[in-house]
CSV table of C-alpha atoms in Angstrom, one decimal:
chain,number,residue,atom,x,y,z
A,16,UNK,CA,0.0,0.0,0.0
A,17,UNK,CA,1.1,3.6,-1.0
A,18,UNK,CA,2.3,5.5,2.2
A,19,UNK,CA,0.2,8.8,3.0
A,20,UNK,CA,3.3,10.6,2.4
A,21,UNK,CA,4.6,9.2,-0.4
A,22,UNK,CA,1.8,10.6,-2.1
A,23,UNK,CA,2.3,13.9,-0.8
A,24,UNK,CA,5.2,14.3,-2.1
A,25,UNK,CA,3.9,13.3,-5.8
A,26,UNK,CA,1.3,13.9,-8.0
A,27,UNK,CA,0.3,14.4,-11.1
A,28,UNK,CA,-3.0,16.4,-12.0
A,29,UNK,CA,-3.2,14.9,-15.6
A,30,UNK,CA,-3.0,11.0,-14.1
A,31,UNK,CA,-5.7,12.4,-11.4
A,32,UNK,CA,-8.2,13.4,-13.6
A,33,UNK,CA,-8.3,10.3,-15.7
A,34,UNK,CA,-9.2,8.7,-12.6
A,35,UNK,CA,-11.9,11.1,-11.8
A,36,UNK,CA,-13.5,11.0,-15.3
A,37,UNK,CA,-16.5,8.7,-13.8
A,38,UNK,CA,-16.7,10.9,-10.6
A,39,UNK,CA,-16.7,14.2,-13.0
A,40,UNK,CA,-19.6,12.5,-15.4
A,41,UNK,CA,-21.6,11.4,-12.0
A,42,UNK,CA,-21.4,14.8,-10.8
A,43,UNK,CA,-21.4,17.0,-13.5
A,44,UNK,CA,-24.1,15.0,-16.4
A,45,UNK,CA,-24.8,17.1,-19.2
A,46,UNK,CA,-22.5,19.1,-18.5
A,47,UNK,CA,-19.7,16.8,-19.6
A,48,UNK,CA,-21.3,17.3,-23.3
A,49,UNK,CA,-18.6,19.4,-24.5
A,50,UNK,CA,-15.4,19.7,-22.4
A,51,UNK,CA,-12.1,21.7,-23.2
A,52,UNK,CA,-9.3,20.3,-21.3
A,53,UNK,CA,-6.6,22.4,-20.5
A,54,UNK,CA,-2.9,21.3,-19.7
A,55,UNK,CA,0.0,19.4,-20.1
A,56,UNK,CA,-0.9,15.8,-21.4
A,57,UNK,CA,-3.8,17.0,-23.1
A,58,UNK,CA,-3.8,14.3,-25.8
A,59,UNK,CA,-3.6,11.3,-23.4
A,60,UNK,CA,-6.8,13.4,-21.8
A,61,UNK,CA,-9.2,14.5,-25.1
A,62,UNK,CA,-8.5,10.3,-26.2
A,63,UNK,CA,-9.9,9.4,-23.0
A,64,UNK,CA,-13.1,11.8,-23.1
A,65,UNK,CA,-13.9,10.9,-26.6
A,66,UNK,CA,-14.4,7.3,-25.8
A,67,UNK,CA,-16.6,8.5,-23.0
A,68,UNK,CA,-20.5,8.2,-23.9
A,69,UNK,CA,-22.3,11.4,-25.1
A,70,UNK,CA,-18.9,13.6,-25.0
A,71,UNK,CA,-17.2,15.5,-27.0
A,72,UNK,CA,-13.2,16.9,-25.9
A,73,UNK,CA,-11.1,19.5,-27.0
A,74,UNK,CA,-7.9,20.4,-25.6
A,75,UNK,CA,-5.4,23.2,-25.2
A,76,UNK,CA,-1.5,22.0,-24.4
A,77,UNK,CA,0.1,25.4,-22.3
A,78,UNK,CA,3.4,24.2,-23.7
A,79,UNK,CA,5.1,21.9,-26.2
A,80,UNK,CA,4.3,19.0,-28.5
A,81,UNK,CA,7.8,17.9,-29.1
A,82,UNK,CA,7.6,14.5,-28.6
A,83,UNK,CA,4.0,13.7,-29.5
A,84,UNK,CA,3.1,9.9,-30.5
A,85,UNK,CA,1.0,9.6,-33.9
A,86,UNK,CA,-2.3,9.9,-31.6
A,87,UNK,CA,-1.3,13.4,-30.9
A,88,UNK,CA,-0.5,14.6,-33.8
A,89,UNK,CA,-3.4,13.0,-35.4
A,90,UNK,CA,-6.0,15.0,-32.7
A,91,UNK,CA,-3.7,18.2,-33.6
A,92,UNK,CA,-4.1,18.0,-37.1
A,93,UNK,CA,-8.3,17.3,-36.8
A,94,UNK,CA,-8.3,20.2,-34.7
A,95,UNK,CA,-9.1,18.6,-31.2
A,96,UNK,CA,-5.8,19.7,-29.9
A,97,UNK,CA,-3.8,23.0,-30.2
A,98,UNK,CA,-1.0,24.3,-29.0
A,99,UNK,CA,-1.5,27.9,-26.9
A,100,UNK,CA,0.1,30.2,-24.3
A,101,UNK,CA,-2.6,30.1,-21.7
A,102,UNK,CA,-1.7,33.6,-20.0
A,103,UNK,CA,-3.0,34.9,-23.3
A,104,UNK,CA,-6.9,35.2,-23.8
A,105,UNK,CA,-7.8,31.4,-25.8
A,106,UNK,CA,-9.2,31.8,-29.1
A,107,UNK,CA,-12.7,30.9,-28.3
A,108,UNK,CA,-15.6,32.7,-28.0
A,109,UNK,CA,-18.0,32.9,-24.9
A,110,UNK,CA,-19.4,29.8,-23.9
A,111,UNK,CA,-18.1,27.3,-26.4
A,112,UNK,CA,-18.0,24.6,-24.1
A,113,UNK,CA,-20.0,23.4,-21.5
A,114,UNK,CA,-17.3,22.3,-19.0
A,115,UNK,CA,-13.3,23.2,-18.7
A,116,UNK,CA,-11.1,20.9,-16.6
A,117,UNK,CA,-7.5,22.0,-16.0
A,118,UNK,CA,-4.6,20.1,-14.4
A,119,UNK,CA,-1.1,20.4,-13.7
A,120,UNK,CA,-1.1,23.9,-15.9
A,121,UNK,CA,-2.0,26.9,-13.0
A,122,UNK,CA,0.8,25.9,-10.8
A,123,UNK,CA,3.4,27.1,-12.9
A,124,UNK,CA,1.6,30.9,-13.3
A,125,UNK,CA,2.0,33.6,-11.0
A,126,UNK,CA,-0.6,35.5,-9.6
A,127,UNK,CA,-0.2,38.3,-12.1
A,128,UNK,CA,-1.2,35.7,-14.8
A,129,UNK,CA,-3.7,33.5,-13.1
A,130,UNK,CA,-6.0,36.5,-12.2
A,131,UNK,CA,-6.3,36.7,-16.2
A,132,UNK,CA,-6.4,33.6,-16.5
A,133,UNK,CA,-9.1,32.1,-14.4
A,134,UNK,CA,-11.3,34.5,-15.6
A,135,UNK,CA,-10.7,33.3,-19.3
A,136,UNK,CA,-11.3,30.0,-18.0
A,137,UNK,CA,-14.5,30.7,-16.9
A,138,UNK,CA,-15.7,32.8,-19.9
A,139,UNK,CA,-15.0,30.2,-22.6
A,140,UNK,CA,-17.0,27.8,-19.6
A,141,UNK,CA,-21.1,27.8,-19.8
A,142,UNK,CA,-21.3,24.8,-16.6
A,143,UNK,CA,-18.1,25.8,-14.9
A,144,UNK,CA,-14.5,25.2,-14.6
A,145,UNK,CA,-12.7,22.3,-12.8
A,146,UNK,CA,-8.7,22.4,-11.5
A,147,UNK,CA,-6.8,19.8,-9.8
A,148,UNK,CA,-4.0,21.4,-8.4
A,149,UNK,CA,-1.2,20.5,-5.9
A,150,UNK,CA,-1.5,20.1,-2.4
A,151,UNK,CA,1.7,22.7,-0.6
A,152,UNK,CA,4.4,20.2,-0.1
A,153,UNK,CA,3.8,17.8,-3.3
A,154,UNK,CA,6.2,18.3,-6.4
A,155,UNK,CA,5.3,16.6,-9.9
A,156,UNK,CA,5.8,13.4,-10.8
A,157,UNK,CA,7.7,14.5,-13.6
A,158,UNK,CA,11.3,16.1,-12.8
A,159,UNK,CA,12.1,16.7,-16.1
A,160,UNK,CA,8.8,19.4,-16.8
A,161,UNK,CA,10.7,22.3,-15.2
A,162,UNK,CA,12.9,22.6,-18.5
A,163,UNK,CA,9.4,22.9,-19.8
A,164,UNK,CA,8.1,25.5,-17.6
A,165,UNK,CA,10.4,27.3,-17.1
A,166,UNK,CA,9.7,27.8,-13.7
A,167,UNK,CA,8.9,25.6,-10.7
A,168,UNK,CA,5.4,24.8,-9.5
A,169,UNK,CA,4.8,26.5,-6.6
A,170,UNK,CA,1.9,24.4,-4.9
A,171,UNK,CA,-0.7,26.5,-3.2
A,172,UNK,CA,-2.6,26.0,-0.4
A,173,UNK,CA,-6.6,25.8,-0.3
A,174,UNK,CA,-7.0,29.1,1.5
A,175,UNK,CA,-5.1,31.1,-0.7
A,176,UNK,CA,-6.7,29.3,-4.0
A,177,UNK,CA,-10.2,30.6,-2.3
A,178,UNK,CA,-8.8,33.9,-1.0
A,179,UNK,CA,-7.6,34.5,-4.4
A,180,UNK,CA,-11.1,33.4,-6.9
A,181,UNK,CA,-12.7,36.1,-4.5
A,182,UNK,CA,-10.4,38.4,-5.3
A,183,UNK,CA,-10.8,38.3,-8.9
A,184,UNK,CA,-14.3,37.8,-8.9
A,185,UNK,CA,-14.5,34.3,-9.8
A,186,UNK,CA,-17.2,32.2,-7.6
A,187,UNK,CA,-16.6,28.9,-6.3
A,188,UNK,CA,-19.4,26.1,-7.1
A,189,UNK,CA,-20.7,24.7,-4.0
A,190,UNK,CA,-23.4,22.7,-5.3
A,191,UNK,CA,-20.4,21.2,-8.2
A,192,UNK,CA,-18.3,20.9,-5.5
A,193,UNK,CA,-21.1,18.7,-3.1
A,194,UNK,CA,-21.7,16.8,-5.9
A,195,UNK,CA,-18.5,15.9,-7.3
A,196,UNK,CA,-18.1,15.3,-2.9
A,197,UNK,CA,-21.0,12.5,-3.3
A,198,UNK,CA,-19.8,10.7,-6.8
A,199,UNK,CA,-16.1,10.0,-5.1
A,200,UNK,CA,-18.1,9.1,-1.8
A,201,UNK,CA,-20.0,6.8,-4.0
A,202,UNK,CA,-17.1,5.3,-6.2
A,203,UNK,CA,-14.8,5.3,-3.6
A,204,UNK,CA,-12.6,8.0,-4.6
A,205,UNK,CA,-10.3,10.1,-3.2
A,206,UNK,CA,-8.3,12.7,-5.0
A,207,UNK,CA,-4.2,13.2,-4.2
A,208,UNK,CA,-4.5,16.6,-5.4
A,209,UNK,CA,-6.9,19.5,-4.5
A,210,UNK,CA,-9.9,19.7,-6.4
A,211,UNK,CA,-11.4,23.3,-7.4
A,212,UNK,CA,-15.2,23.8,-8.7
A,213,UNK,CA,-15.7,27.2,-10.0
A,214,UNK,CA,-18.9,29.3,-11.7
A,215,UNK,CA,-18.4,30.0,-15.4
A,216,UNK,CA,-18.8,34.0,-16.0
A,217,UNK,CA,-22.2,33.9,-17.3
């Protein structure tokens, strides 16, 4: 059995949220029609979603596609996947999906970037947004994405991540949030990463 702290100290958002696919479907329906993933791994992500019943995925890699296999550059060239500098407003228009999950991507932006950020999250969101995040403490599974990111992630802890959505206007989903609470209750689930529900901007 994995030790409590051993998976403290790491995580990865992107392996996280393929586990949580069937708690985020129980918890979020219909709104799981049209997702936009955002973040590292996206391919590995949008090939999982597709296969889901009734959804359609779309993602948005922050960074490189360097050494993507043939299944990435086949959902890049049909348009599923692009490549874009999320602390720059994403080319889509208001509401064009109806849910936006992102992991591993905001703990590399500093507060001057995520408060544009968020908000563009939540505007291209018509259900809301989703982020796994870090817990303070953890590091990334991957040594190797710092080269990537140029920076290191700096892990956040659950007060500030609330302190700061208020300060930028962004609303946290309670009723998402109770929800998603019941599905991993339910499915005996229990996330190794913080889990953020947030109000899209409409």
């Amino acid at each position: 059995m994995l030790s409590a702290s051993a998976h403290i100290r790491e995580f990865s958002g992107t392996l996280e949220l393929q586990r949580a696919i069937p708690v985020l479907k129980k918890a979020y329906g219909d709104g799981m029609g049209k997702v936009l993933h955002v973040g590292p791994e996206t391919c590995s992500i949008v090939s999982k979603l597709i296969k889901e019943e009734d959804t359609q995925a779309w993602g948005v890699e922050p960074y490189d596609l360097e050494d993507a296999d043939s299944n990435c550059k086949s959902l890049v060239k049909k348009g599923f996947v692009r490549v874009a500098d999320i602390k720059f407003p994403l080319p889509y228009r208001p509401s064009s999906f109806s849910l936006v999950i992102v992991s591993d991507a905001l703990d590399y932006l500093s507060p001057k970037y995520l408060n544009k950020t968020i908000p563009e999250l939540a505007r291209v969101a018509a259900d809301g947004v989703v982020i796994f995040t870090g817990f303070p403490g953890q590091q990334r599974a991957r040594v190797t994405e710092l080269s990537k990111f140029g920076r290191p992630a700096k892990m956040r802890s659950q007060s500030w991540w609330v302190r700061f959505f208020g300060q930028i206007g962004v609303e946290v989903n309670e009723a998402a949030a109770k929800k998603f609470e019941q599905a991993a209750t339910k499915q005996s689930y229990q996330p190794a990463c913080q889990v953020f529900h947030l109000k899209s901007s409409h």
